[in-house]
Tab-separated table of C-alpha atoms in Angstrom:
chain	number	residue	atom	x	y	z
G	15	MET	CA	15.535	18.282	20.840
G	16	PRO	CA	16.801	14.859	19.757
G	17	THR	CA	14.665	12.975	22.263
G	18	GLU	CA	11.546	14.734	21.051
G	19	ALA	CA	12.359	14.014	17.432
G	20	THR	CA	12.832	10.343	18.085
G	21	SER	CA	9.815	9.946	20.357
G	22	ALA	CA	7.361	11.793	18.089
G	23	PRO	CA	6.963	9.043	15.474
G	24	ASP	CA	6.576	6.410	18.219
G	25	ASN	CA	3.998	8.653	19.901
G	26	ARG	CA	1.951	8.851	16.708
G	27	GLY	CA	2.265	5.129	16.194
G	28	LEU	CA	1.196	4.267	19.738
G	29	ARG	CA	-1.736	6.650	19.477
G	30	LEU	CA	-2.921	5.008	16.267
G	31	ALA	CA	-2.373	1.420	17.434
G	32	VAL	CA	-3.819	1.787	20.935
G	33	GLY	CA	-6.643	4.048	19.784
G	34	VAL	CA	-7.826	1.842	16.927
G	35	GLY	CA	-7.171	-1.457	18.716
G	36	GLY	CA	-8.907	-0.329	21.905
G	37	HIS	CA	-11.911	1.063	20.084
G	38	PHE	CA	-12.237	-2.061	17.946
G	39	ALA	CA	-12.378	-4.140	21.140
G	40	LEU	CA	-15.133	-1.926	22.558
G	41	ALA	CA	-17.041	-2.029	19.274
G	42	ILE	CA	-17.007	-5.831	19.152
G	43	LEU	CA	-17.772	-6.326	22.852
G	44	LEU	CA	-20.569	-3.754	23.091
G	45	GLY	CA	-21.866	-4.165	19.538
G	46	TRP	CA	-23.875	-0.974	19.087
G	47	PRO	CA	-25.258	-0.294	15.564
G	48	LEU	CA	-22.606	0.423	12.906
G	49	ALA	CA	-19.834	0.081	15.498
G	50	THR	CA	-17.355	-0.958	12.800
G	51	ILE	CA	-17.980	2.312	10.939
G	52	CYS	CA	-17.241	4.118	14.202
G	53	THR	CA	-13.847	2.372	14.305
G	54	VAL	CA	-13.225	3.482	10.712
G	55	PHE	CA	-13.886	7.084	11.801
G	56	VAL	CA	-11.428	6.615	14.680
G	57	THR	CA	-8.795	5.377	12.229
G	58	LEU	CA	-9.272	8.466	10.064
G	59	PHE	CA	-9.265	10.914	12.998
G	60	LEU	CA	-6.091	9.487	14.561
G	61	GLN	CA	-4.056	10.014	11.392
G	62	ALA	CA	-4.468	13.784	11.764
G	63	PRO	CA	-1.748	15.941	13.388
G	64	GLY	CA	-4.066	16.860	16.270
G	65	PRO	CA	-7.598	16.379	17.599
G	66	MET	CA	-10.455	17.843	15.615
G	67	PRO	CA	-11.734	21.073	17.240
G	68	PRO	CA	-15.236	20.940	18.809
G	69	LYS	CA	-16.499	23.483	16.280
G	70	ALA	CA	-15.346	21.288	13.398
G	71	ILE	CA	-16.953	18.105	14.741
G	72	LYS	CA	-20.158	20.043	15.397
G	73	GLY	CA	-20.211	21.147	11.772
G	74	LEU	CA	-19.442	17.618	10.601
G	75	PHE	CA	-22.228	16.210	12.781
G	76	MET	CA	-24.778	18.711	11.466
G	77	MET	CA	-23.605	18.029	7.925
G	78	ALA	CA	-24.107	14.285	8.385
G	79	VAL	CA	-27.591	14.782	9.854
G	80	VAL	CA	-28.708	17.107	7.052
G	81	PHE	CA	-27.183	15.112	4.185
G	82	LEU	CA	-28.357	11.693	5.364
G	83	THR	CA	-31.840	12.835	6.370
G	84	ALA	CA	-32.375	14.694	3.094
G	85	SER	CA	-31.097	11.704	1.141
G	86	TRP	CA	-33.420	9.335	3.011
G	87	VAL	CA	-36.485	11.546	2.478
G	88	ILE	CA	-35.803	12.275	-1.208
G	89	SER	CA	-34.822	8.684	-2.030
G	90	SER	CA	-37.948	7.338	-0.341
G	91	ALA	CA	-40.096	9.748	-2.350
G	92	LEU	CA	-38.406	8.979	-5.689
G	93	SER	CA	-37.981	5.214	-5.259
G	94	PRO	CA	-41.268	4.352	-7.092
G	95	TYR	CA	-40.069	6.359	-10.139
G	96	PRO	CA	-36.893	4.804	-11.620
G	97	VAL	CA	-36.031	7.598	-14.067
G	98	ALA	CA	-36.468	10.356	-11.493
G	99	PHE	CA	-34.544	8.265	-8.957
G	100	LEU	CA	-31.557	7.851	-11.296
G	101	LEU	CA	-31.569	11.538	-12.250
G	102	GLY	CA	-31.622	12.506	-8.581
G	103	LEU	CA	-28.802	10.057	-7.899
G	104	ALA	CA	-26.669	11.543	-10.684
G	105	LEU	CA	-27.314	15.093	-9.466
G	106	ALA	CA	-26.423	14.158	-5.883
G	107	VAL	CA	-23.170	12.469	-6.925
G	108	ALA	CA	-22.124	15.387	-9.138
G	109	SER	CA	-22.944	17.838	-6.322
G	110	ALA	CA	-20.832	15.846	-3.859
G	111	PHE	CA	-17.909	15.842	-6.286
G	112	TYR	CA	-18.290	19.580	-6.953
G	113	TRP	CA	-18.242	20.184	-3.218
G	114	SER	CA	-15.035	18.142	-2.937
G	115	THR	CA	-13.243	20.584	-5.271
G	116	LYS	CA	-13.868	23.453	-2.836
G	117	GLY	CA	-11.254	22.319	-0.326
G	118	THR	CA	-13.625	20.197	1.753
G	119	GLY	CA	-12.078	17.610	4.058
G	120	MET	CA	-11.928	13.984	2.998
G	121	LEU	CA	-14.291	12.791	5.732
G	122	ALA	CA	-16.933	15.341	4.749
G	123	VAL	CA	-16.658	14.168	1.142
G	124	VAL	CA	-17.082	10.536	2.255
G	125	LEU	CA	-20.237	11.509	4.179
G	126	ALA	CA	-21.592	13.318	1.126
G	127	LEU	CA	-20.896	10.271	-1.058
G	128	MET	CA	-22.559	7.991	1.488
G	129	ALA	CA	-25.648	10.198	1.331
G	130	ALA	CA	-25.533	10.351	-2.462
G	131	LEU	CA	-24.816	6.676	-3.208
G	132	MET	CA	-25.125	4.243	-0.309
G	133	LEU	CA	-28.292	5.521	1.327
G	134	PRO	CA	-30.455	5.749	-1.840
G	135	THR	CA	-29.458	2.200	-2.782
G	136	LEU	CA	-30.157	0.992	0.739
G	137	VAL	CA	-33.595	2.639	0.683
G	138	LEU	CA	-34.527	0.372	-2.227
G	139	THR	CA	-33.649	-2.784	-0.291
G	140	SER	CA	-34.479	-2.005	3.345
G	141	GLN	CA	-36.052	1.125	4.782
G	142	LYS	CA	-35.180	-0.099	8.278
G	143	LEU	CA	-31.445	-0.417	7.546
G	144	ALA	CA	-31.480	2.953	5.793
G	145	LEU	CA	-33.008	4.573	8.884
G	146	ILE	CA	-30.354	2.939	11.095
G	147	LEU	CA	-27.698	4.491	8.849
G	148	VAL	CA	-29.338	7.929	9.099
G	149	ILE	CA	-29.451	7.797	12.905
G	150	TRP	CA	-26.221	6.038	13.788
G	151	VAL	CA	-23.659	7.487	11.365
G	152	PRO	CA	-23.853	10.978	12.962
G	153	LEU	CA	-23.854	9.451	16.463
G	154	ASN	CA	-20.835	7.307	15.618
G	155	LEU	CA	-19.044	10.412	14.375
G	156	VAL	CA	-19.398	12.000	17.812
G	157	LEU	CA	-18.438	8.789	19.631
G	158	ALA	CA	-15.340	8.434	17.455
G	159	TRP	CA	-14.387	12.054	18.106
G	160	LEU	CA	-14.710	11.664	21.883
G	161	TRP	CA	-12.504	8.568	21.761
G	162	THR	CA	-9.836	10.254	19.636
G	163	VAL	CA	-9.775	13.313	21.908
G	164	ALA	CA	-9.010	10.948	24.791
G	165	MET	CA	-6.243	9.313	22.727
G	166	PHE	CA	-4.676	12.680	21.899
G	167	HIS	CA	-4.642	13.485	25.626
G	168	LEU	CA	-3.131	10.104	26.437
G	169	PHE	CA	-0.527	10.399	23.655
G	170	PRO	CA	-0.185	14.169	23.117
G	171	PRO	CA	1.165	15.426	19.786
G	172	THR	CA	4.649	16.941	19.640
G	173	PRO	CA	5.900	19.611	17.200
G	174	SER	CA	7.970	17.109	15.246
G	175	GLY	CA	5.066	14.671	15.177
G	176	VAL	CA	2.755	17.385	13.842
G	177	ALA	CA	5.322	18.257	11.160
G	178	ALA	CA	5.590	14.599	10.153
G	179	ALA	CA	1.812	14.358	9.741
G	180	GLN	CA	1.547	17.390	7.458
G	181	LYS	CA	0.731	16.707	3.803
G	182	PRO	CA	2.127	18.647	0.840
G	183	PRO	CA	-0.357	20.976	-0.917
G	184	ALA	CA	-2.297	19.412	-3.755
G	185	PRO	CA	-1.819	20.726	-7.317
G	186	HIS	CA	-4.455	23.102	-8.715
G	187	HIS	CA	-6.658	21.854	-11.549
G	188	ASP	CA	-9.782	23.158	-13.227
G	189	PRO	CA	-12.617	22.295	-10.755
G	190	SER	CA	-15.260	21.869	-13.462
G	191	ARG	CA	-13.003	19.453	-15.345
G	192	LEU	CA	-12.421	17.458	-12.153
G	193	VAL	CA	-16.177	17.216	-11.537
G	194	TRP	CA	-16.722	15.979	-15.087
G	195	ARG	CA	-14.001	13.360	-14.724
G	196	MET	CA	-15.261	12.033	-11.386
G	197	SER	CA	-18.883	12.010	-12.527
G	198	LEU	CA	-18.127	10.181	-15.784
G	199	VAL	CA	-16.401	7.426	-13.827
G	200	THR	CA	-18.861	7.070	-10.939
G	201	ILE	CA	-22.346	7.797	-12.294
G	202	PRO	CA	-22.389	5.097	-15.026
G	203	PHE	CA	-21.240	2.538	-12.457
G	204	ALA	CA	-23.973	3.702	-10.060
G	205	PHE	CA	-26.591	3.300	-12.819
G	206	TYR	CA	-25.314	-0.199	-13.594
G	207	PHE	CA	-25.327	-0.966	-9.880
G	208	TYR	CA	-28.975	0.108	-9.648
G	209	LEU	CA	-30.124	-1.770	-12.769
G	210	VAL	CA	-28.385	-5.007	-11.781
G	211	GLY	CA	-29.657	-4.768	-8.221
G	212	SER	CA	-26.328	-5.598	-6.615
G	213	GLY	CA	-26.093	-5.525	-2.841
G	214	ALA	CA	-22.341	-4.884	-2.731
G	215	LEU	CA	-22.579	-1.403	-1.233
G	216	VAL	CA	-18.892	-1.454	-0.303
G	217	THR	CA	-17.983	-1.639	-3.999
G	218	LEU	CA	-20.181	1.332	-4.859
G	219	LEU	CA	-18.687	3.534	-2.149
G	220	PHE	CA	-15.134	2.438	-2.994
G	221	VAL	CA	-15.617	3.344	-6.654
G	222	ALA	CA	-16.754	6.839	-5.662
G	223	ILE	CA	-13.896	7.364	-3.184
G	224	LEU	CA	-11.242	5.997	-5.549
G	225	SER	CA	-12.643	8.136	-8.353
G	226	GLN	CA	-12.317	11.219	-6.165
G	227	GLN	CA	-8.763	10.337	-5.114
G	228	LEU	CA	-7.537	9.539	-8.638
G	229	SER	CA	-9.327	12.385	-10.422
G	230	ALA	CA	-6.273	14.661	-10.271
G	231	ALA	CA	-3.754	11.922	-11.142
G	232	THR	CA	-2.745	11.479	-14.782
G	233	ALA	CA	0.842	10.343	-15.128
G	234	ALA	CA	0.878	9.426	-11.438
G	235	GLY	CA	-2.342	7.447	-11.798
G	236	PRO	CA	-0.728	3.981	-12.116
G	237	THR	CA	1.606	4.746	-9.209
G	238	VAL	CA	-1.258	5.911	-7.006
G	239	ALA	CA	-3.315	2.906	-8.041
G	240	ARG	CA	-0.510	0.482	-7.223
G	241	GLY	CA	-0.202	2.093	-3.818
G	242	MET	CA	-3.932	1.772	-3.161
G	243	LEU	CA	-3.921	-1.823	-4.356
G	244	LYS	CA	-0.959	-2.570	-2.104
G	245	ALA	CA	-2.652	-1.018	0.933
G	246	ASN	CA	-5.952	-2.798	0.322
G	247	VAL	CA	-4.332	-6.166	-0.387
G	248	LEU	CA	-2.171	-5.951	2.737
G	249	GLY	CA	-5.206	-4.893	4.751
G	250	GLY	CA	-7.161	-7.812	3.319
G	251	ILE	CA	-4.361	-10.270	4.073
G	252	ALA	CA	-4.172	-8.983	7.646
G	253	ALA	CA	-7.946	-9.398	8.003
G	254	MET	CA	-7.794	-12.954	6.659
G	255	ILE	CA	-4.964	-13.873	9.045
G	256	CYS	CA	-6.925	-12.427	11.970
G	257	TYR	CA	-10.020	-14.323	10.899
G	258	GLU	CA	-8.212	-17.656	10.432
G	259	LEU	CA	-6.637	-17.311	13.885
G	260	THR	CA	-10.101	-16.716	15.292
G	261	VAL	CA	-11.410	-19.822	13.517
G	262	ILE	CA	-8.559	-21.931	14.913
G	263	ALA	CA	-9.141	-20.605	18.436
G	264	PRO	CA	-12.744	-19.327	18.524
G	265	LEU	CA	-12.346	-17.029	21.501
G	266	MET	CA	-13.152	-13.324	21.630
G	267	LEU	CA	-9.789	-12.673	23.302
G	268	VAL	CA	-7.968	-14.283	20.372
G	269	ALA	CA	-9.861	-12.109	17.879
G	270	LEU	CA	-9.085	-8.927	19.803
G	271	LEU	CA	-5.403	-9.803	20.261
G	272	ALA	CA	-5.089	-10.701	16.580
G	273	PHE	CA	-6.534	-7.356	15.521
G	274	ALA	CA	-4.425	-5.467	18.079
G	275	THR	CA	-1.308	-7.075	16.606
G	276	ALA	CA	-2.372	-6.028	13.105
G	277	ALA	CA	-3.024	-2.481	14.363
G	278	PHE	CA	0.480	-2.256	15.831
G	279	VAL	CA	2.014	-3.571	12.587
G	280	PHE	CA	0.201	-0.950	10.499
G	281	ALA	CA	1.038	1.752	13.056
G	282	ARG	CA	4.705	0.801	12.773
G	283	TRP	CA	4.439	1.213	9.013
G	284	PHE	CA	2.602	4.527	9.509
G	285	VAL	CA	5.561	6.083	11.385
G	286	SER	CA	8.336	4.289	9.499
G	287	GLY	CA	9.242	7.316	7.393
G	288	ARG	CA	9.062	5.254	4.202
G	289	ALA	CA	7.746	6.747	0.980
G	290	ASP	CA	4.637	4.565	1.202
G	291	ALA	CA	3.994	5.182	4.923
G	292	SER	CA	0.839	7.164	4.148
G	293	LEU	CA	-0.753	3.963	2.815
G	294	ALA	CA	-0.751	2.374	6.276
G	295	GLY	CA	-3.953	4.164	7.246
G	296	SER	CA	-5.775	2.803	4.190
G	297	GLY	CA	-4.525	-0.702	4.938
G	298	LEU	CA	-5.674	-0.508	8.544
G	299	THR	CA	-9.070	0.824	7.455
G	300	THR	CA	-9.470	-2.138	5.100
G	301	THR	CA	-8.638	-4.535	7.937
G	302	VAL	CA	-11.230	-2.874	10.179
G	303	ILE	CA	-13.946	-3.124	7.511
G	304	LEU	CA	-13.196	-6.703	6.479
G	305	PHE	CA	-12.413	-8.284	9.840
G	306	GLY	CA	-14.967	-6.238	11.773
G	307	GLY	CA	-17.723	-7.187	9.355
G	308	SER	CA	-16.748	-10.859	9.333
G	309	ILE	CA	-16.900	-11.353	13.116
G	310	ALA	CA	-19.889	-9.093	13.779
G	311	PRO	CA	-22.559	-10.849	15.865
G	312	PHE	CA	-25.042	-10.686	12.992
G	313	GLY	CA	-22.586	-11.785	10.301
G	314	ASP	CA	-23.441	-15.017	8.454
G	315	ASP	CA	-21.001	-17.121	6.403
G	316	ALA	CA	-18.147	-14.904	7.501
G	317	ASP	CA	-15.367	-16.609	5.540
G	318	VAL	CA	-17.172	-16.149	2.225
G	319	ALA	CA	-18.114	-12.573	3.132
G	320	LEU	CA	-14.467	-11.747	3.874
G	321	VAL	CA	-13.256	-12.975	0.486
G	322	ASP	CA	-16.192	-11.290	-1.253
G	323	ARG	CA	-15.405	-7.918	0.319
G	324	LEU	CA	-11.755	-8.187	-0.707
G	325	LEU	CA	-12.804	-9.028	-4.267
G	326	GLN	CA	-15.200	-6.064	-4.234
G	327	ILE	CA	-12.355	-3.709	-3.360
G	328	GLY	CA	-10.181	-5.157	-6.123
G	329	ASN	CA	-13.004	-4.912	-8.663
G	330	ALA	CA	-13.658	-1.301	-7.698
G	331	LEU	CA	-9.998	-0.421	-8.185
G	332	MET	CA	-9.791	-2.154	-11.567
G	333	PHE	CA	-12.971	-0.453	-12.786
G	334	VAL	CA	-11.765	3.009	-11.780
G	335	LEU	CA	-8.352	2.501	-13.408
G	336	ILE	CA	-9.844	1.331	-16.708
G	337	ALA	CA	-12.455	4.093	-16.636
G	338	TYR	CA	-9.819	6.792	-16.140
G	339	VAL	CA	-7.841	5.498	-19.129
G	340	VAL	CA	-10.904	6.305	-21.247
G	341	VAL	CA	-11.686	9.567	-19.449
G	342	ASP	CA	-8.079	10.794	-19.781
G	343	ALA	CA	-8.357	10.418	-23.547
G	344	PHE	CA	-11.442	12.656	-23.806
G	345	PHE	CA	-11.237	14.883	-20.708
G	346	PRO	CA	-7.564	15.421	-19.819
G	347	LEU	CA	-6.673	17.541	-16.821
G	348	THR	CA	-6.298	21.287	-17.305
G	349	PRO	CA	-4.824	23.869	-14.896
G	350	ASP	CA	-7.181	25.928	-12.777
G	351	PRO	CA	-7.778	29.213	-14.696
G	352	LYS	CA	-8.394	31.090	-11.440
G	353	ALA	CA	-4.988	30.015	-10.136
G	354	LYS	CA	-3.358	31.679	-13.158
G	355	THR	CA	-5.188	34.968	-12.738
G	356	LYS	CA	-4.204	35.163	-9.086
G	357	ARG	CA	-0.488	35.049	-9.872
G	358	ARG	CA	-0.423	37.865	-12.452
G	359	PRO	CA	-1.094	40.851	-10.128
G	360	ARG	CA	1.686	39.687	-7.798
G	361	ALA	CA	4.125	39.485	-10.697
G	362	ARG	CA	3.200	43.034	-11.800
G	363	LEU	CA	3.594	44.302	-8.257
G	364	ARG	CA	7.084	42.807	-8.025
G	365	ARG	CA	8.062	44.491	-11.311
G	366	ARG	CA	6.846	47.894	-10.080
G	367	THR	CA	8.634	47.656	-6.746
G	368	ALA	CA	11.902	46.267	-8.179
G	369	PRO	CA	14.836	48.707	-7.803
G	370	SER	CA	15.896	50.370	-11.040
């Protein structure tokens, strides 16, 4: 029906704006551990066509518990031995990337990369913070899921809205070649990160995620990169505007209203139907990370931290782009050999059944 078709995009937009804006307000007011990460999970969940089934969130929760706990235990045991620690780190990163080629969801891949990269590095600096990550990331997953289920009931999905949220199937490439490409980009950076002793964990995770997203992009790589840069820059600008408004009028209400306005702007972009509408979620996620971290109760020197985080994202993007220029020269993409073998029997069957 025409009314359904026109209301579906607005329904998705309202769900995203109200869901993310409302949860951000709760996260700032209540301030439980890693509340900003919980809002990031909400942002990811609300971009889906429908709520995640209970069975799926149960599996995701168990996955987070197992991955993070195992990473914490192994990293703590290997931390006194630098060579063994780096070898374990490389193996964990390669395993996470291999797992991503098996059709695993993006959020599960992010959790695996957090366990492979962020947690081992955090173990070296603070066992207490690492333990908080192990405990509260799985709990925040469940809290985010409960909130998004409520949002999907408040703003129920419609058939046209579900169709608009569907993504085209990804092209098939050789999984082993993809793992090599992602590992060659991420693992050297992780080693450098460890040797330098940098504390910019956001940069490390962004390099891994961007490497995974750009691994299957050759000719489209610059286009994809420009889109990511656009989303992150716009998200950073929105975070800076929100922060400056909060500095001018240092009231919690001003901060929450500023972020709510940004959430509605990104939600409007999300349902605009434009070719770059899918970037709105990334932009909103960047705003959550930057602005949420800058006004957290335990945040010091927030203005400098905000600019630093934005620079970290830009540096991660530039590193991945330059690295893939080199990797493309030595390890270009190849089609998935299994995909070829699956098509041949069907072609033979069509020839046999064709009328003579």
